Short mmCIF file of N, CA and C in Angstrom, two decimals:
data_model
loop_
_atom_site.label_atom_id
_atom_site.label_comp_id
_atom_site.label_asym_id
_atom_site.label_seq_id
_atom_site.Cartn_x
_atom_site.Cartn_y
_atom_site.Cartn_z
N SER A 1 99.82 68.82 97.00
CA SER A 1 100.04 67.91 98.67
C SER A 1 100.19 66.21 98.46
N GLU A 2 100.69 66.09 99.03
CA GLU A 2 100.66 64.11 99.72
C GLU A 2 100.06 63.64 99.59
N LYS A 3 98.43 64.27 100.05
CA LYS A 3 97.21 63.66 99.42
C LYS A 3 96.51 63.36 98.42
N HIS A 4 97.35 64.54 97.36
CA HIS A 4 96.42 64.39 96.14
C HIS A 4 97.75 65.08 94.88
N PRO A 5 98.75 64.14 95.03
CA PRO A 5 99.94 64.36 94.29
C PRO A 5 99.11 64.59 93.04
N GLN A 6 98.45 64.35 92.29
CA GLN A 6 97.79 65.11 90.81
C GLN A 6 97.04 65.84 90.96
N GLY A 7 96.98 66.63 91.77
CA GLY A 7 96.07 67.79 91.71
C GLY A 7 94.80 66.96 92.59
N THR A 8 93.81 67.92 93.36
CA THR A 8 92.11 68.38 93.52
C THR A 8 91.41 67.54 92.66
N PRO A 9 90.75 65.94 92.89
CA PRO A 9 89.98 65.48 92.30
C PRO A 9 88.65 66.16 92.19
N LEU A 10 88.14 66.04 90.31
CA LEU A 10 86.98 66.85 90.69
C LEU A 10 85.75 65.78 91.12
N THR A 11 85.03 66.54 92.21
CA THR A 11 83.90 66.19 92.38
C THR A 11 82.26 66.63 91.85
N VAL A 12 81.20 66.48 92.30
CA VAL A 12 80.46 67.24 91.55
C VAL A 12 79.99 68.37 92.75
N LYS A 13 80.46 68.42 94.04
CA LYS A 13 80.38 69.92 94.97
C LYS A 13 81.38 70.44 94.11
N LEU A 14 82.21 70.36 93.72
CA LEU A 14 83.50 71.34 92.99
C LEU A 14 83.10 71.33 91.79
N ALA A 15 82.23 71.07 90.83
CA ALA A 15 82.42 71.67 89.67
C ALA A 15 81.25 72.40 89.68
N ALA A 16 80.04 71.90 90.37
CA ALA A 16 79.22 73.10 90.65
C ALA A 16 79.05 74.42 91.52
N ASP A 17 80.77 74.41 91.98
CA ASP A 17 81.02 75.25 92.79
C ASP A 17 81.92 76.28 92.40
N THR A 18 82.49 74.90 91.15
CA THR A 18 83.62 76.22 89.95
C THR A 18 82.18 76.68 88.83
N TYR A 19 81.47 75.94 88.67
CA TYR A 19 79.80 76.69 87.98
C TYR A 19 79.46 78.02 88.20
N THR A 20 79.11 77.68 89.62
CA THR A 20 78.82 79.05 90.37
C THR A 20 79.40 80.30 89.97
N ILE A 21 80.69 80.48 90.33
CA ILE A 21 81.85 80.81 90.29
C ILE A 21 81.78 81.54 88.80
N GLU A 22 81.71 80.78 87.95
CA GLU A 22 81.76 81.41 86.38
C GLU A 22 80.84 81.90 86.18
N ILE A 23 79.41 81.68 86.25
CA ILE A 23 78.08 82.37 85.77
C ILE A 23 77.98 83.83 86.59
N GLN A 24 78.84 83.75 87.80
CA GLN A 24 78.43 85.18 88.69
C GLN A 24 80.01 86.13 88.05
N PHE A 25 80.73 85.19 87.86
CA PHE A 25 81.68 86.01 86.98
C PHE A 25 80.79 86.97 85.87
N GLY A 26 80.20 86.21 85.03
CA GLY A 26 79.60 86.68 83.89
C GLY A 26 78.81 87.63 84.36
N ALA A 27 78.03 87.57 85.46
CA ALA A 27 77.19 88.35 85.48
C ALA A 27 77.81 89.93 86.28
N ILE A 28 79.25 89.62 87.15
CA ILE A 28 79.56 90.85 87.60
C ILE A 28 79.60 91.36 86.14
N ALA A 29 79.96 90.90 85.13
CA ALA A 29 81.10 91.65 84.27
C ALA A 29 79.70 92.14 83.60
N ALA A 30 78.50 91.88 83.09
CA ALA A 30 77.44 92.28 82.13
C ALA A 30 76.79 93.59 82.96
N VAL A 31 76.99 93.88 84.35
CA VAL A 31 76.50 94.15 85.58
C VAL A 31 77.32 95.92 85.21
N ALA A 32 78.86 95.46 85.51
CA ALA A 32 79.87 96.41 84.77
C ALA A 32 79.59 97.17 83.95
N LEU A 33 79.61 96.26 82.54
CA LEU A 33 79.28 96.78 80.81
C LEU A 33 78.31 97.87 80.66
N LEU A 34 77.15 97.30 81.49
CA LEU A 34 75.67 98.26 81.92
C LEU A 34 75.36 99.28 82.73
N TYR A 35 76.89 99.79 83.65
CA TYR A 35 76.28 100.18 84.42
C TYR A 35 78.00 100.81 84.98
N TRP A 36 78.31 100.72 83.91
CA TRP A 36 80.09 101.63 83.79
C TRP A 36 79.28 102.90 83.69
N ARG A 37 78.95 103.63 83.92
CA ARG A 37 78.99 105.28 84.26
C ARG A 37 78.95 105.41 85.61
N GLN A 38 77.94 104.67 86.40
CA GLN A 38 78.10 104.30 87.97
C GLN A 38 78.75 103.62 88.69
N VAL A 39 80.41 102.69 87.86
CA VAL A 39 81.14 101.91 88.16
C VAL A 39 82.06 103.35 87.89
N LEU A 40 82.12 103.76 87.29
CA LEU A 40 82.97 104.47 87.10
C LEU A 40 83.29 106.27 88.41
N SER A 41 81.80 106.50 88.41
CA SER A 41 82.15 107.60 89.41
C SER A 41 81.71 106.97 90.89
N ILE A 42 81.40 105.63 91.39
CA ILE A 42 81.90 105.10 92.35
C ILE A 42 83.57 105.09 92.64
N LEU A 43 84.33 104.62 91.17
CA LEU A 43 85.76 104.35 91.55
C LEU A 43 85.77 106.13 91.37
N ARG A 44 85.72 106.83 91.41
CA ARG A 44 85.77 108.34 91.09
C ARG A 44 85.35 109.25 92.75
N GLY A 45 84.63 108.54 93.28
CA GLY A 45 84.12 108.89 94.68
C GLY A 45 84.92 108.25 95.79
N LEU A 46 85.44 107.04 94.85
CA LEU A 46 87.02 106.17 96.08
C LEU A 46 87.91 107.04 96.13
N PHE A 47 88.01 108.00 94.87
CA PHE A 47 89.34 108.90 95.34
C PHE A 47 88.89 110.73 95.79
N GLY A 48 87.87 110.83 96.32
CA GLY A 48 87.26 111.64 96.29
C GLY A 48 87.12 112.67 95.41
N ARG A 49 86.79 112.39 94.43
CA ARG A 49 86.31 113.39 92.55
C ARG A 49 85.06 113.07 92.42
N ASP A 50 84.21 112.46 92.94
CA ASP A 50 82.46 112.33 92.50
C ASP A 50 82.08 112.04 94.11
N GLU A 51 80.92 113.09 94.86
CA GLU A 51 80.37 113.28 95.62
C GLU A 51 79.31 112.23 95.60
N ALA A 52 78.42 112.33 94.96
CA ALA A 52 77.68 111.19 94.67
C ALA A 52 77.38 109.56 94.50
N GLY A 53 79.20 109.67 93.76
CA GLY A 53 80.04 107.87 93.37
C GLY A 53 80.41 107.45 95.01
N ALA A 54 80.93 108.82 95.68
CA ALA A 54 81.11 107.94 97.33
C ALA A 54 79.96 107.80 97.80
N ARG A 55 78.88 108.64 98.14
CA ARG A 55 77.44 108.10 98.73
C ARG A 55 76.94 106.96 98.04
N LEU A 56 77.25 106.88 96.65
CA LEU A 56 76.92 105.49 96.37
C LEU A 56 77.46 104.37 96.68
N LEU A 57 79.02 104.39 96.85
CA LEU A 57 79.92 103.33 97.32
C LEU A 57 79.41 103.06 98.82
N ARG A 58 79.19 104.21 99.43
CA ARG A 58 78.92 104.15 101.11
C ARG A 58 77.42 103.67 101.57
N ASN A 59 76.33 103.44 100.19
CA ASN A 59 75.13 103.22 100.48
C ASN A 59 75.25 102.06 100.31
N LEU A 60 76.40 101.60 99.29
CA LEU A 60 76.64 99.90 98.35
C LEU A 60 76.98 98.98 99.53
N VAL A 61 78.19 99.18 100.64
CA VAL A 61 78.83 98.30 101.54
C VAL A 61 77.84 98.35 102.27
N VAL A 62 76.97 99.93 103.08
CA VAL A 62 76.42 99.40 104.18
C VAL A 62 74.89 98.09 103.78
N ALA A 63 74.90 98.28 102.53
CA ALA A 63 73.70 97.99 102.13
C ALA A 63 73.85 95.83 102.03
N PHE A 64 75.48 95.95 101.98
CA PHE A 64 76.11 94.73 101.53
C PHE A 64 75.97 94.01 102.95
N LEU A 65 77.11 94.28 104.24
CA LEU A 65 77.18 94.47 105.53
C LEU A 65 76.45 93.34 105.87
N PRO A 66 74.57 93.20 106.04
CA PRO A 66 74.11 92.44 106.96
C PRO A 66 74.27 91.27 105.77
N ALA A 67 73.80 91.14 104.80
CA ALA A 67 74.27 89.82 104.18
C ALA A 67 75.41 88.67 104.82
N ALA A 68 76.14 90.20 104.32
CA ALA A 68 77.54 89.33 104.51
C ALA A 68 77.87 88.83 105.85
N LEU A 69 77.43 89.27 106.78
CA LEU A 69 77.44 89.06 108.32
C LEU A 69 76.68 87.59 108.67
N ILE A 70 75.46 88.07 108.38
CA ILE A 70 74.13 87.44 108.94
C ILE A 70 74.64 85.82 107.85
N GLY A 71 74.69 86.25 107.01
CA GLY A 71 75.14 84.46 106.32
C GLY A 71 76.38 83.78 106.54
N LEU A 72 77.05 84.49 106.67
CA LEU A 72 78.58 83.63 107.35
C LEU A 72 78.24 83.51 108.61
N ALA A 73 77.33 84.25 109.50
CA ALA A 73 76.81 83.39 110.72
C ALA A 73 76.16 82.74 110.77
N LEU A 74 75.40 82.68 109.72
CA LEU A 74 74.32 81.27 110.10
C LEU A 74 74.76 80.58 108.95
N HIS A 75 75.51 80.47 108.32
CA HIS A 75 75.79 79.72 107.24
C HIS A 75 75.77 78.52 107.23
N ASP A 76 76.05 77.46 108.11
CA ASP A 76 75.57 75.82 108.49
C ASP A 76 73.96 75.45 109.30
N TRP A 77 73.63 76.45 109.61
CA TRP A 77 72.10 76.36 110.11
C TRP A 77 71.29 76.69 109.02
N ILE A 78 71.86 77.30 107.77
CA ILE A 78 70.57 77.63 106.20
C ILE A 78 71.11 75.97 106.10
N ASP A 79 72.48 75.85 105.75
CA ASP A 79 72.21 74.47 104.74
C ASP A 79 72.05 73.39 106.13
N THR A 80 72.10 73.35 107.35
CA THR A 80 71.20 72.17 107.96
C THR A 80 70.10 72.22 107.81
N TYR A 81 68.78 73.76 108.05
CA TYR A 81 67.48 73.27 108.12
C TYR A 81 66.22 74.05 106.57
N LEU A 82 67.65 74.47 105.64
CA LEU A 82 66.63 75.79 104.60
C LEU A 82 66.43 74.94 103.20
N PHE A 83 68.00 74.03 102.91
CA PHE A 83 67.87 73.50 102.24
C PHE A 83 67.53 71.88 102.09
N SER A 84 66.05 72.14 101.78
CA SER A 84 65.25 71.28 101.69
C SER A 84 64.12 71.32 100.47
N VAL A 85 63.40 70.20 99.63
CA VAL A 85 63.00 70.58 98.59
C VAL A 85 61.68 71.46 98.78
N GLY A 86 60.98 71.29 100.11
CA GLY A 86 60.08 72.23 101.15
C GLY A 86 60.07 73.02 101.54
N ALA A 87 61.34 73.29 101.72
CA ALA A 87 62.15 75.11 102.12
C ALA A 87 61.31 75.64 101.04
N VAL A 88 62.48 75.46 100.10
CA VAL A 88 63.23 75.68 98.91
C VAL A 88 61.47 76.27 98.01
N ILE A 89 60.35 75.51 98.00
CA ILE A 89 59.06 75.70 97.43
C ILE A 89 58.36 76.89 98.09
N ALA A 90 58.52 76.82 99.94
CA ALA A 90 57.88 77.74 100.37
C ALA A 90 58.31 78.87 100.02
N ALA A 91 59.67 79.23 99.85
CA ALA A 91 60.49 80.71 99.58
C ALA A 91 59.71 80.84 98.50
N GLN A 92 59.76 80.04 97.15
CA GLN A 92 59.22 80.56 95.94
C GLN A 92 57.49 80.96 96.27
N VAL A 93 56.85 80.45 96.71
CA VAL A 93 55.70 80.68 96.89
C VAL A 93 55.49 81.86 97.60
N GLY A 94 55.84 82.16 98.92
CA GLY A 94 56.15 83.20 99.52
C GLY A 94 57.06 84.83 98.85
N GLY A 95 57.86 84.59 98.30
CA GLY A 95 57.86 85.25 97.08
C GLY A 95 56.91 85.51 95.93
N ALA A 96 56.50 85.26 95.41
CA ALA A 96 55.36 85.12 94.30
C ALA A 96 54.38 86.18 95.10
N PHE A 97 54.30 85.97 96.31
CA PHE A 97 52.81 86.63 97.03
C PHE A 97 53.45 87.73 97.40
N LEU A 98 54.80 87.79 98.15
CA LEU A 98 55.84 89.48 98.72
C LEU A 98 55.56 90.23 97.02
N ILE A 99 56.08 89.63 96.46
CA ILE A 99 56.56 90.77 95.13
C ILE A 99 55.30 91.58 94.43
N LEU A 100 53.70 90.18 94.51
CA LEU A 100 53.15 90.72 94.08
C LEU A 100 52.55 91.90 95.14
N TRP A 101 52.43 92.01 96.10
CA TRP A 101 51.85 92.85 97.49
C TRP A 101 52.81 94.11 97.49
N ALA A 102 54.75 93.71 96.86
CA ALA A 102 55.55 94.97 97.03
C ALA A 102 54.98 95.85 95.49
N GLU A 103 54.31 95.59 94.71
CA GLU A 103 54.27 95.66 93.46
C GLU A 103 53.22 96.73 93.58
N ALA A 104 52.00 96.30 94.51
CA ALA A 104 50.69 96.96 94.54
C ALA A 104 51.07 97.97 95.72
N TRP A 105 51.77 97.98 96.58
CA TRP A 105 52.21 99.16 97.61
C TRP A 105 52.67 100.06 96.52
N ARG A 106 54.25 99.37 95.57
CA ARG A 106 54.35 100.79 95.37
C ARG A 106 53.55 101.36 94.15
N LYS A 107 52.55 101.24 93.85
CA LYS A 107 51.65 101.99 92.98
C LYS A 107 51.02 102.86 93.55
N ARG A 108 50.79 102.21 94.96
CA ARG A 108 49.88 103.34 96.19
C ARG A 108 50.18 104.15 96.61
N HIS A 109 51.64 104.57 96.00
CA HIS A 109 52.65 105.28 96.87
C HIS A 109 53.42 105.84 95.67
N ALA A 110 53.42 105.87 94.43
CA ALA A 110 53.78 106.56 93.15
C ALA A 110 54.14 107.88 93.52
N ALA A 111 53.30 108.48 94.38
CA ALA A 111 53.56 110.51 94.73
C ALA A 111 55.09 110.26 94.82
N ARG A 112 55.27 109.30 95.71
CA ARG A 112 56.92 109.27 96.51
C ARG A 112 57.44 108.91 95.65
N ARG A 113 58.05 108.48 94.77
CA ARG A 113 58.88 108.04 93.96
C ARG A 113 60.03 109.22 93.85
N SER A 114 61.49 108.44 93.45
CA SER A 114 62.34 108.82 93.08
C SER A 114 62.61 109.93 91.93
N VAL A 115 63.18 110.64 91.91
CA VAL A 115 63.61 111.78 90.49
C VAL A 115 65.04 112.10 89.93
N SER A 116 66.00 111.04 90.91
CA SER A 116 67.33 111.70 90.94
C SER A 116 67.51 110.54 90.16
N ALA A 117 68.98 110.97 89.92
CA ALA A 117 69.68 110.35 88.79
C ALA A 117 70.51 109.39 89.28
N ASP A 118 71.13 109.44 90.20
CA ASP A 118 71.85 108.87 91.23
C ASP A 118 71.19 107.74 91.92
N PRO A 119 70.94 106.80 91.63
CA PRO A 119 70.16 105.66 92.14
C PRO A 119 70.19 105.59 93.69
N GLY A 120 71.47 105.04 94.12
CA GLY A 120 72.02 104.47 95.15
C GLY A 120 72.73 105.88 96.44
N ALA A 121 72.62 107.16 95.62
CA ALA A 121 73.75 108.31 96.30
C ALA A 121 72.76 108.93 97.07
N GLU A 122 71.37 108.73 96.31
CA GLU A 122 70.14 109.52 97.06
C GLU A 122 69.80 108.35 98.63
N LEU A 123 69.75 107.60 98.52
CA LEU A 123 69.63 107.05 99.65
C LEU A 123 70.25 107.31 101.17
N THR A 124 69.12 107.94 101.97
CA THR A 124 69.74 107.28 103.59
C THR A 124 70.37 106.51 103.94
N LEU A 125 71.79 106.83 105.20
CA LEU A 125 72.23 105.67 105.46
C LEU A 125 71.58 104.75 105.88
N ARG A 126 69.89 104.66 106.74
CA ARG A 126 69.24 104.33 107.15
C ARG A 126 68.38 102.82 106.04
N GLN A 127 67.99 104.16 105.13
CA GLN A 127 67.60 102.90 103.30
C GLN A 127 68.48 102.31 103.08
N ALA A 128 69.37 102.57 103.24
CA ALA A 128 70.55 101.59 102.11
C ALA A 128 70.66 100.29 103.63
N LEU A 129 70.77 100.78 104.72
CA LEU A 129 70.63 99.42 105.84
C LEU A 129 69.88 98.80 105.55
N ASN A 130 68.43 99.26 105.63
CA ASN A 130 67.02 98.72 105.46
C ASN A 130 67.14 97.79 103.89
N ILE A 131 67.31 98.25 103.12
CA ILE A 131 67.41 97.20 102.20
C ILE A 131 68.84 96.26 102.22
N GLY A 132 69.69 96.67 103.11
CA GLY A 132 70.62 95.31 103.51
C GLY A 132 69.59 94.39 104.12
N LEU A 133 69.48 95.00 105.16
CA LEU A 133 68.28 93.59 105.79
C LEU A 133 67.14 92.63 104.79
N LEU A 134 66.41 93.66 104.34
CA LEU A 134 65.93 92.84 103.80
C LEU A 134 66.54 91.79 102.06
N GLN A 135 67.34 92.01 102.47
CA GLN A 135 68.63 91.25 101.49
C GLN A 135 68.86 90.12 102.13
N CYS A 136 69.08 89.85 103.70
CA CYS A 136 69.51 88.74 104.25
C CYS A 136 68.14 88.03 104.56
N VAL A 137 66.49 87.88 104.00
CA VAL A 137 65.72 87.47 103.83
C VAL A 137 66.36 86.08 102.49
N ALA A 138 66.96 86.39 101.42
CA ALA A 138 67.20 85.72 100.32
C ALA A 138 68.30 84.83 100.62
N LEU A 139 69.24 84.90 102.17
CA LEU A 139 69.90 84.07 102.27
C LEU A 139 68.97 82.59 102.64
N TRP A 140 67.81 82.55 102.96
CA TRP A 140 66.85 81.62 102.58
C TRP A 140 66.54 81.13 101.29
N PRO A 141 67.23 79.55 100.70
CA PRO A 141 67.35 79.52 99.69
C PRO A 141 66.16 79.00 98.61
N GLY A 142 66.04 79.62 97.78
CA GLY A 142 65.06 79.63 96.73
C GLY A 142 64.02 80.74 96.77
N THR A 143 64.53 82.10 98.12
CA THR A 143 64.29 83.53 97.86
C THR A 143 65.11 84.23 97.08
N SER A 144 64.28 84.91 95.83
CA SER A 144 65.72 85.85 95.32
C SER A 144 66.18 86.88 95.74
N ARG A 145 67.41 87.02 95.92
CA ARG A 145 68.07 88.48 96.36
C ARG A 145 67.72 89.76 95.73
N SER A 146 67.66 89.15 94.34
CA SER A 146 67.23 90.79 93.22
C SER A 146 65.75 91.23 93.70
N MET A 147 65.02 90.13 94.15
CA MET A 147 63.93 90.81 94.40
C MET A 147 63.30 91.54 96.02
N MET A 148 64.36 90.95 97.10
CA MET A 148 64.24 91.26 98.25
C MET A 148 65.19 92.75 97.86
N THR A 149 66.22 93.37 97.18
CA THR A 149 66.79 94.48 97.57
C THR A 149 65.88 95.35 96.55
N ILE A 150 64.88 94.63 95.68
CA ILE A 150 64.08 95.92 94.40
C ILE A 150 62.83 96.09 95.61
N ILE A 151 62.39 95.22 96.57
CA ILE A 151 61.40 95.43 97.17
C ILE A 151 61.72 97.12 98.69
N GLY A 152 62.90 96.49 98.51
CA GLY A 152 63.65 97.24 99.65
C GLY A 152 63.72 98.84 98.91
N GLY A 153 64.15 98.69 97.73
CA GLY A 153 64.32 100.07 96.97
C GLY A 153 63.18 100.52 96.88
N TYR A 154 61.96 99.73 96.39
CA TYR A 154 60.20 100.60 96.32
C TYR A 154 59.95 101.25 97.93
N LEU A 155 60.43 100.37 99.01
CA LEU A 155 60.19 101.17 100.09
C LEU A 155 61.67 102.44 100.47
N ALA A 156 61.88 102.36 99.72
CA ALA A 156 63.00 103.76 100.26
C ALA A 156 62.38 104.57 99.28
N GLY A 157 61.79 104.06 98.25
CA GLY A 157 61.14 105.33 97.26
C GLY A 157 61.45 105.37 96.29
N LEU A 158 62.18 104.52 95.94
CA LEU A 158 62.95 104.21 94.61
C LEU A 158 62.00 103.64 93.69
N ASP A 159 61.97 104.39 92.06
CA ASP A 159 61.04 103.76 91.35
C ASP A 159 61.47 102.56 90.73
N PRO A 160 60.65 101.79 89.88
CA PRO A 160 61.84 100.30 89.54
C PRO A 160 62.84 100.24 89.01
N ARG A 161 63.19 101.22 87.87
CA ARG A 161 64.35 101.24 87.50
C ARG A 161 65.57 101.60 88.31
N ARG A 162 65.29 102.83 88.90
CA ARG A 162 66.16 102.99 89.72
C ARG A 162 66.05 101.92 91.38
N SER A 163 64.85 101.25 91.73
CA SER A 163 65.62 99.92 92.55
C SER A 163 65.93 98.97 92.13
N ALA A 164 65.79 98.63 90.96
CA ALA A 164 66.64 97.45 90.60
C ALA A 164 68.16 98.21 89.73
N GLU A 165 68.46 98.78 89.14
CA GLU A 165 69.80 99.55 89.36
C GLU A 165 70.66 99.30 90.86
N PHE A 166 69.82 100.18 92.02
CA PHE A 166 70.12 100.14 92.93
C PHE A 166 71.29 98.01 93.01
N SER A 167 69.71 97.39 92.61
CA SER A 167 70.04 96.07 93.27
C SER A 167 70.79 95.04 92.41
N PHE A 168 71.09 95.83 90.96
CA PHE A 168 71.90 94.74 90.03
C PHE A 168 73.33 95.61 90.95
N LEU A 169 73.73 96.87 91.50
CA LEU A 169 75.09 97.77 91.95
C LEU A 169 75.29 96.53 92.75
N LEU A 170 73.88 96.35 93.50
CA LEU A 170 74.67 95.91 95.02
C LEU A 170 74.63 94.18 94.94
#
């Protein structure tokens, strides 16, 4: 641009944003490699060749939308009010107690656990939406997105392995 004829100057924020993108790319690649069968099923489902893959894709989209929409709507508010040391510490401590509660709840309700081979395909739209709504809690800095989606999977009746799998795919 005329303002920066040599290119955009490197700032700490630009470097941090670039780093975040790079590590996310690595995480996405790892999930794609680890869960390649599910990714292939989703792709086949996209073209009408795999019913379970189509349901999994539908549930991933439904679970993704709440955090995407609320995150876009509240981005500035979150930056203003929730990016403080105290708020992050509160989120981490609260998250620790929440995961302990969720694990105890899961063990009490173990009889309802899922046995399906397709963790996301077996979810109803309402369960996928509930997982997505719980994921919105992770918009609070210091709260783990994976923790919230795994807890959502527990509440939907998924066992720990299948809940984590849906979380990673999400």
